[in-house]
Amino acid sequence: MGGVTSSMAAKFAFFPPNPPSYKVVVDESSGKLTITGVPKKDNVNADVLSIPTKRGNEVIALYVKNPLAKLTLLYSHGNAADLGQMYELFVDLSLHLCVNLMGYDYSGYGQSSGKPSEQNTYADIEATYRFLEENYGTKEEDVILYGQSVGSGPTLDLATRLRRLRAVVLHSPILSGLRVIYPVKKTYWFDIYKNIEKIPLVVCPVLVIHGTADDVVDFSHGKKLWEKCKEKYEPLWLKGGSHCNLEIYPEYIKHLKKFMSAIEKVSHLKIESGHHSQHSQEQSEPPRNSVDHREKPRLSMDLRQKSWSSVDQREKSRLSVDQREKSRLNVDQREKSRASIDCKEKSRSSTDRREKSREGVDLPDKARTSTDQPDKARNSIDRFGNMMRSVAFCNIDCLKHTVSEA
């Protein structure tokens, strides 16, 4: 099944530029990788990298540095694009958003080795993220994942596994691969990039950007994903925007800047509130060995504590006396009840003696009535038998009726 899924994905999901728009060469003086075939820009500090993945491929990545950056944007580009075509946008985003930006080519794209597949893209983004952590010291809470079009697939897959991620940006995202072709309501096993099932698992703020006139990935995809977000940020629905031109709208960069500012402020507020609570706690707890005026209130508190303790002791002694009194009363009540019972027993015994004397006179009558008792017993047994037979018949009839109804 995995092979079938990969082959389907390769047919309708991946269109790497052929030939690639750039080349990678080794600089003879520095021994570092450089990228050729891209527009030259002044004052651009960028590293060209070759990153191994756990699936045995080597992906080419571009890390654009901003000396004022506090956050890092990990960008997964769309279909039919590679690093050469994205180079200028990466440099501009790094500059205007004041972020470090890491972009990479999927396996089989640009100068990356291997073939494009869903599972390879998951391995590609994971390897790139780990490279940021291990080689640039980037922290998870300082990373923003940015996924465009098909790049929303690996972006959301990684986002579900990072619990301290700063934020996610989805640019013209897809609900799933199959839903781009046909608006199915059910997710099938052979579908790819099941973003509709992964988006509820993302716990960080999510910004969704989509054009209302997108003729490749319908606007409904972005809207549905935004509705399913846990941490929704104000979306950007660009009226008249298509699939590949959202960057030219002034609202695009303006809204991204607003988003970056918002998530930075949230982080600062958390840090400041943490310091404030710690500072207030330190102020409320002065040093124990200090001998200043704050010790006097503490002494008065101790005196009050002692007075309270003495009151408590008196209350306890009073309660113990009350308990002893209650126990004495209970004993007296039991004695009285026992005496009344003895009186009743005496009166009952005298009554029994009088009854016995009377019975001696009535013996002939009792002998006569004793002969009538077998007939009464026989009649009561007959009545009881008739009752049991009628009950048994009633239960059987009711059971038959119930079964016939069932």
Coordinates of C-alpha atoms in Angstrom, one line a residue:
M1 CA 0.0 0.0 0.0
G2 CA 2.9 2.4 0.8
G3 CA 4.2 1.9 -2.7
V4 CA 0.8 2.6 -4.3
T5 CA 0.5 5.8 -2.2
S6 CA 3.9 7.0 -3.2
S7 CA 3.3 6.4 -6.9
M8 CA 0.0 8.3 -6.7
A9 CA 1.6 11.2 -4.9
A10 CA 4.4 11.4 -7.5
K11 CA 1.8 11.6 -10.3
F12 CA -0.4 14.4 -9.1
A13 CA 1.5 16.1 -6.2
F14 CA 5.1 16.7 -7.2
F15 CA 6.3 18.7 -10.2
P16 CA 10.0 19.7 -9.5
P17 CA 11.4 22.2 -12.0
N18 CA 13.3 20.5 -14.8
P19 CA 16.0 21.5 -15.2
P20 CA 16.7 23.0 -11.7
S21 CA 16.9 26.8 -11.6
Y22 CA 20.3 26.8 -9.8
K23 CA 23.5 24.9 -9.2
V24 CA 25.6 24.3 -6.1
V25 CA 29.4 24.5 -6.3
V26 CA 32.2 24.5 -3.8
D27 CA 34.1 27.7 -3.3
E28 CA 37.8 27.0 -3.8
S29 CA 39.0 29.7 -1.3
S30 CA 36.7 28.8 1.6
G31 CA 35.7 25.2 0.8
K32 CA 32.0 26.2 1.4
L33 CA 29.1 25.5 -0.8
T34 CA 27.8 28.4 -2.9
I35 CA 24.7 28.7 -5.0
T36 CA 24.8 29.9 -8.6
G37 CA 22.2 31.0 -11.1
V38 CA 20.4 33.4 -8.6
P39 CA 20.3 37.2 -8.5
K40 CA 23.2 38.7 -6.6
K41 CA 22.2 40.9 -3.7
D42 CA 24.5 43.0 -1.5
N43 CA 24.9 42.4 2.2
V44 CA 23.3 39.0 2.1
N45 CA 24.7 36.6 4.7
A46 CA 23.6 33.1 3.7
D47 CA 24.9 29.6 4.2
V48 CA 24.3 26.9 1.5
L49 CA 24.0 23.5 3.2
S50 CA 23.8 19.9 2.3
I51 CA 21.8 18.0 5.0
P52 CA 21.5 14.2 5.2
T53 CA 18.1 12.7 6.0
K54 CA 17.2 9.5 7.8
R55 CA 15.9 8.1 4.4
G56 CA 19.4 8.3 2.9
N57 CA 18.9 11.5 0.8
E58 CA 20.9 14.8 0.8
V59 CA 18.7 17.9 0.7
I60 CA 20.1 21.3 -0.2
A61 CA 19.1 24.1 2.2
L62 CA 19.7 27.9 2.3
Y63 CA 20.0 29.6 5.7
V64 CA 19.7 33.4 5.5
K65 CA 20.9 35.2 8.6
N66 CA 19.6 38.5 10.1
P67 CA 21.8 39.9 12.9
L68 CA 18.8 41.4 14.6
A69 CA 16.6 38.3 14.5
K70 CA 15.1 36.7 17.6
L71 CA 13.1 34.1 15.6
T72 CA 13.8 31.6 12.9
L73 CA 11.4 30.9 10.0
L74 CA 11.6 27.3 8.6
Y75 CA 10.0 27.7 5.1
S76 CA 8.6 24.7 3.1
H77 CA 8.0 26.0 -0.5
G78 CA 5.2 25.1 -2.9
N79 CA 5.1 22.7 -5.8
A80 CA 6.9 23.4 -9.1
A81 CA 9.5 25.6 -7.3
D82 CA 13.0 25.2 -6.0
L83 CA 15.5 27.3 -4.0
G84 CA 16.7 29.2 -7.0
Q85 CA 13.2 30.6 -7.7
M86 CA 12.6 31.2 -3.9
Y87 CA 16.0 32.9 -3.3
E88 CA 14.9 36.5 -3.6
L89 CA 11.7 36.0 -1.6
F90 CA 13.7 34.4 1.2
V91 CA 16.1 37.3 1.4
D92 CA 13.3 39.8 1.4
L93 CA 11.3 38.0 4.1
S94 CA 14.4 37.7 6.3
L95 CA 15.0 41.4 6.0
H96 CA 11.4 42.8 6.4
L97 CA 10.3 40.3 9.1
C98 CA 13.7 40.5 10.9
V99 CA 14.0 36.8 11.1
N100 CA 16.6 34.1 10.3
L101 CA 15.2 32.0 7.4
M102 CA 15.9 28.4 6.6
G103 CA 14.5 27.2 3.2
Y104 CA 15.2 23.8 1.7
D105 CA 14.5 21.7 -1.4
Y106 CA 12.6 18.4 -1.0
S107 CA 14.2 15.2 -2.1
G108 CA 14.2 15.2 -5.9
Y109 CA 13.8 19.0 -6.1
G110 CA 16.6 21.3 -7.2
Q111 CA 20.0 19.8 -6.4
S112 CA 18.6 17.5 -3.6
S113 CA 19.1 13.8 -4.2
G114 CA 16.4 11.1 -4.2
K115 CA 12.9 11.2 -5.5
P116 CA 9.9 13.2 -4.3
S117 CA 7.4 11.4 -2.0
E118 CA 5.2 12.2 0.9
Q119 CA 7.4 10.3 3.4
N120 CA 10.6 11.8 2.0
T121 CA 9.2 15.4 2.6
Y122 CA 8.6 14.4 6.2
A123 CA 12.1 13.2 6.6
D124 CA 13.4 16.3 4.7
I125 CA 11.8 18.9 7.1
E126 CA 12.7 16.9 10.2
A127 CA 16.4 16.7 9.1
T128 CA 16.4 20.5 8.4
Y129 CA 14.9 21.3 11.7
R130 CA 17.4 19.1 13.6
F131 CA 20.2 20.8 11.7
L132 CA 18.9 24.2 13.0
E133 CA 19.0 22.9 16.6
E134 CA 22.3 21.1 16.4
N135 CA 24.4 23.5 14.3
Y136 CA 22.8 27.0 14.9
G137 CA 21.6 26.4 18.5
T138 CA 18.0 27.3 17.5
K139 CA 15.4 26.6 20.2
E140 CA 12.1 25.1 19.5
E141 CA 10.2 28.0 21.1
D142 CA 11.9 30.4 18.6
V143 CA 10.9 28.5 15.5
I144 CA 8.0 29.5 13.2
L145 CA 7.1 26.9 10.6
Y146 CA 5.9 28.3 7.2
G147 CA 4.2 26.0 4.7
Q148 CA 3.1 27.0 1.2
S149 CA 0.7 24.9 -0.8
V150 CA 2.0 21.3 -0.8
G151 CA 4.6 22.6 1.8
S152 CA 1.7 22.7 4.3
G153 CA 1.9 18.9 4.4
P154 CA 5.4 18.5 5.9
T155 CA 4.8 21.7 7.9
L156 CA 1.8 20.4 9.8
D157 CA 3.3 17.0 10.2
L158 CA 6.3 18.4 12.1
A159 CA 4.1 20.9 14.0
T160 CA 2.1 18.1 15.5
R161 CA 5.3 16.7 17.1
L162 CA 6.7 20.0 18.4
R163 CA 4.8 21.1 21.6
R164 CA 6.8 24.3 22.3
L165 CA 6.7 25.6 18.7
R166 CA 6.3 29.4 18.5
A167 CA 3.8 29.6 15.6
V168 CA 2.7 28.2 12.2
V169 CA 2.0 30.0 9.0
L170 CA -0.1 28.2 6.3
H171 CA 0.1 29.9 2.8
S172 CA -2.6 28.6 0.3
P173 CA -2.7 25.3 2.2
I174 CA -4.4 22.0 1.2
L175 CA -6.8 20.0 3.2
S176 CA -5.3 16.8 1.7
G177 CA -3.9 15.7 -1.7
L178 CA -7.1 14.0 -2.9
R179 CA -9.3 16.9 -1.9
V180 CA -7.4 19.2 -4.3
I181 CA -8.7 17.0 -7.1
Y182 CA -12.1 16.2 -5.8
P183 CA -14.0 17.6 -2.7
V184 CA -14.4 14.2 -0.9
K185 CA -15.8 14.4 2.6
K186 CA -14.1 11.2 3.8
T187 CA -10.4 10.6 4.2
Y188 CA -9.2 7.5 2.4
W189 CA -6.1 5.4 3.2
F190 CA -4.4 6.3 -0.1
D191 CA -4.8 10.0 0.4
I192 CA -1.7 12.0 1.1
Y193 CA -0.9 15.0 3.4
K194 CA -4.0 14.6 5.5
N195 CA -3.8 18.1 6.9
I196 CA -7.5 18.1 7.9
E197 CA -6.8 15.5 10.5
K198 CA -3.5 17.0 11.7
I199 CA -4.4 20.7 12.2
P200 CA -6.4 20.1 15.4
L201 CA -3.3 18.6 17.0
V202 CA -1.3 21.8 16.6
V203 CA -1.1 23.7 19.9
C204 CA 0.6 26.9 18.9
P205 CA -0.9 30.0 17.1
V206 CA -1.7 29.4 13.4
L207 CA -2.0 32.1 10.7
V208 CA -3.7 31.1 7.5
I209 CA -3.3 33.1 4.3
H210 CA -5.3 32.3 1.2
G211 CA -6.5 34.0 -2.0
T212 CA -10.3 34.0 -2.6
A213 CA -9.8 33.4 -6.4
D214 CA -7.3 30.5 -6.0
D215 CA -7.9 28.2 -9.0
V216 CA -5.4 25.5 -8.0
V217 CA -6.3 25.0 -4.3
D218 CA -9.8 26.3 -3.6
F219 CA -10.2 29.0 -1.0
S220 CA -12.4 26.6 1.0
H221 CA -9.2 24.6 2.0
G222 CA -7.7 27.5 3.9
K223 CA -11.0 28.5 5.5
K224 CA -11.7 24.9 6.7
L225 CA -8.2 24.5 8.1
W226 CA -8.5 27.8 10.0
E227 CA -11.8 26.8 11.5
K228 CA -10.2 23.6 12.8
C229 CA -7.3 25.4 14.5
K230 CA -7.0 25.3 18.2
E231 CA -5.1 28.6 18.5
K232 CA -6.6 30.8 15.7
Y233 CA -4.9 34.0 14.7
E234 CA -6.7 36.5 12.5
P235 CA -6.6 35.0 9.0
L236 CA -5.7 36.9 5.8
W237 CA -8.2 36.3 3.0
L238 CA -6.8 38.2 0.0
K239 CA -9.7 39.2 -2.2
G240 CA -9.0 38.2 -5.8
G241 CA -5.7 36.6 -4.9
S242 CA -4.8 33.4 -6.9
H243 CA -2.4 30.6 -6.0
C244 CA 0.9 32.1 -6.9
N245 CA 0.7 35.8 -6.5
L246 CA -0.2 36.5 -2.9
E247 CA 3.3 38.0 -2.1
I248 CA 2.6 41.0 -4.4
Y249 CA -0.3 42.2 -2.3
P250 CA 0.7 44.9 0.2
E251 CA -1.5 43.3 2.8
Y252 CA 0.7 40.2 2.7
I253 CA 3.9 41.6 4.2
K254 CA 1.9 44.0 6.4
H255 CA -0.1 41.1 8.0
L256 CA 2.9 39.0 8.4
K257 CA 4.7 41.8 10.3
K258 CA 1.7 42.2 12.5
F259 CA 1.7 38.5 13.3
M260 CA 5.4 38.4 14.1
S261 CA 5.0 41.4 16.4
A262 CA 2.1 39.7 18.2
I263 CA 3.8 36.4 18.9
E264 CA 7.0 38.2 20.1
K265 CA 4.9 40.3 22.5
V266 CA 3.2 37.1 23.9
S267 CA 6.6 35.7 24.6
H268 CA 7.8 38.9 26.3
L269 CA 4.7 39.1 28.4
K270 CA 5.2 35.6 29.6
I271 CA 8.8 36.3 30.6
E272 CA 7.9 39.6 32.3
S273 CA 5.0 38.1 34.2
G274 CA 7.3 35.3 35.4
H275 CA 10.0 37.7 36.6
H276 CA 7.3 39.9 38.3
S277 CA 5.8 37.0 40.2
Q278 CA 9.3 35.9 41.4
H279 CA 10.2 39.4 42.4
S280 CA 6.9 39.9 44.4
Q281 CA 7.5 36.6 46.1
E282 CA 11.0 37.7 47.2
Q283 CA 9.6 41.0 48.5
S284 CA 6.9 39.3 50.5
E285 CA 9.4 37.0 52.2
P286 CA 12.2 39.1 53.9
P287 CA 15.4 37.4 55.2
R288 CA 14.8 35.4 58.4
N289 CA 17.9 36.8 60.1
S290 CA 17.0 40.5 59.6
V291 CA 16.4 42.6 62.8
D292 CA 14.6 45.5 61.3
H293 CA 11.1 46.8 62.0
R294 CA 9.5 43.9 60.2
E295 CA 10.3 41.6 63.1
K296 CA 8.0 43.4 65.5
P297 CA 4.8 42.5 63.6
R298 CA 6.1 38.9 63.6
L299 CA 6.4 39.0 67.4
S300 CA 2.9 40.3 67.8
M301 CA 1.7 37.5 65.5
D302 CA 3.5 35.0 67.7
L303 CA 1.7 36.4 70.8
R304 CA -1.6 36.1 69.1
Q305 CA -0.7 32.6 68.1
K306 CA 0.0 31.7 71.7
S307 CA -3.2 33.2 72.9
W308 CA -5.1 31.3 70.3
S309 CA -3.4 28.1 71.3
S310 CA -4.4 28.7 75.0
V311 CA -8.0 29.3 74.0
D312 CA -7.9 26.1 72.0
Q313 CA -6.6 24.2 75.0
R314 CA -9.4 25.5 77.2
E315 CA -11.9 24.6 74.5
K316 CA -10.5 21.1 74.3
S317 CA -10.7 20.6 78.1
R318 CA -14.3 22.0 78.0
L319 CA -15.2 19.5 75.3
S320 CA -13.7 16.6 77.2
V321 CA -15.8 17.6 80.3
D322 CA -18.9 17.8 78.1
Q323 CA -18.2 14.4 76.6
R324 CA -17.8 12.8 80.1
E325 CA -21.2 14.4 81.1
K326 CA -22.8 13.1 78.0
S327 CA -21.5 9.6 78.7
R328 CA -22.8 9.8 82.3
L329 CA -26.2 10.8 81.0
N330 CA -26.2 7.9 78.6
V331 CA -25.5 5.5 81.4
D332 CA -28.3 6.9 83.5
Q333 CA -30.7 6.6 80.6
R334 CA -29.7 3.0 80.0
E335 CA -30.3 2.3 83.7
K336 CA -33.7 3.9 83.6
S337 CA -34.7 1.9 80.5
R338 CA -33.5 -1.3 82.2
A339 CA -35.6 -0.6 85.3
S340 CA -38.7 0.1 83.2
I341 CA -38.2 -3.2 81.3
D342 CA -37.9 -5.1 84.7
C343 CA -41.2 -3.5 85.8
K344 CA -42.9 -4.6 82.6
E345 CA -41.5 -8.1 82.9
K346 CA -43.0 -8.4 86.5
S347 CA -46.4 -7.2 85.4
R348 CA -46.3 -9.6 82.4
S349 CA -45.5 -12.5 84.7
S350 CA -48.4 -11.7 87.0
T351 CA -50.7 -11.5 84.0
D352 CA -49.5 -14.9 82.8
R353 CA -50.3 -16.5 86.2
R354 CA -53.8 -15.2 86.1
E355 CA -54.3 -16.5 82.5
K356 CA -53.1 -19.9 83.5
S357 CA -55.7 -20.1 86.3
R358 CA -58.4 -19.1 83.8
E359 CA -57.2 -21.7 81.2
G360 CA -57.7 -24.4 83.8
V361 CA -61.4 -23.7 83.7
D362 CA -61.5 -23.5 79.8
L363 CA -59.8 -26.9 79.1
P364 CA -62.9 -28.7 77.9
D365 CA -63.7 -26.0 75.4
K366 CA -60.2 -26.0 74.0
A367 CA -60.3 -29.8 73.5
R368 CA -63.4 -29.3 71.5
T369 CA -61.8 -26.5 69.3
S370 CA -58.7 -28.6 68.7
T371 CA -60.7 -31.1 66.7
D372 CA -61.7 -28.3 64.3
Q373 CA -58.1 -27.2 63.6
P374 CA -57.2 -29.9 61.0
D375 CA -60.1 -28.8 58.9
K376 CA -59.0 -25.1 59.0
A377 CA -55.4 -26.1 58.1
R378 CA -56.6 -28.2 55.2
N379 CA -58.7 -25.3 53.9
S380 CA -55.8 -22.8 54.1
I381 CA -53.5 -25.2 52.2
D382 CA -56.1 -25.6 49.5
R383 CA -56.5 -21.9 49.1
F384 CA -52.7 -21.4 49.0
G385 CA -52.4 -24.1 46.2
N386 CA -55.1 -22.4 44.1
M387 CA -53.3 -19.0 44.5
M388 CA -49.9 -20.5 43.3
R389 CA -51.5 -22.3 40.3
S390 CA -53.2 -19.0 39.2
V391 CA -50.0 -17.1 39.6
A392 CA -48.0 -19.8 37.6
F393 CA -50.6 -19.7 34.8
C394 CA -50.5 -15.9 34.7
N395 CA -46.7 -15.8 34.4
I396 CA -46.6 -18.4 31.6
D397 CA -49.3 -16.6 29.6
C398 CA -47.5 -13.3 30.0
L399 CA -44.2 -14.9 28.9
K400 CA -45.9 -16.4 25.8
H401 CA -47.3 -13.0 25.0
T402 CA -44.0 -11.3 25.4
V403 CA -42.2 -13.8 23.1
S404 CA -44.9 -13.6 20.5
E405 CA -44.5 -9.8 20.4
A406 CA -40.7 -10.1 20.1

